Amino acid sequence: MSKPTAAVPPRISLMASGELRDALTAIEEGKGPAAVAALMAIDPESWQAIEHRLAAIVGSDLRTLLLAAAERSEDRPALV
């Protein structure tokens, strides 16, 4: 008789973690199109894992986190 297997939570791929880092950096630098491109490159399974971790650690979703980051970057003067 086989044992029931526990559901394995989705994992964030190495590529997705790099894309998320690039998106957050682009937002901080005011480069909206680059941020969107980086976010769109993240695979669906990694998205689920990112959302799961954010909800557990931060208590909110990625959209809320990104909007907060964008607001903070608008409050700071641009580095030129």
XYZ file of C-alpha atoms in Angstrom, residues 8 11 13 17 26 29 43 46 52-53 64 72 74:
13
model
C 4.619 19.979 -2.562
C 9.144 26.500 -5.995
C 13.060 28.958 -10.088
C 14.185 35.004 -8.708
C 13.875 48.624 -12.513
C 15.212 53.220 -11.033
C 6.973 31.250 -15.198
C 7.260 30.516 -9.791
C 2.558 32.127 -1.495
C 5.775 33.375 0.137
C 0.594 45.641 -3.219
C 8.683 55.024 -2.238
C 8.585 58.520 -6.381
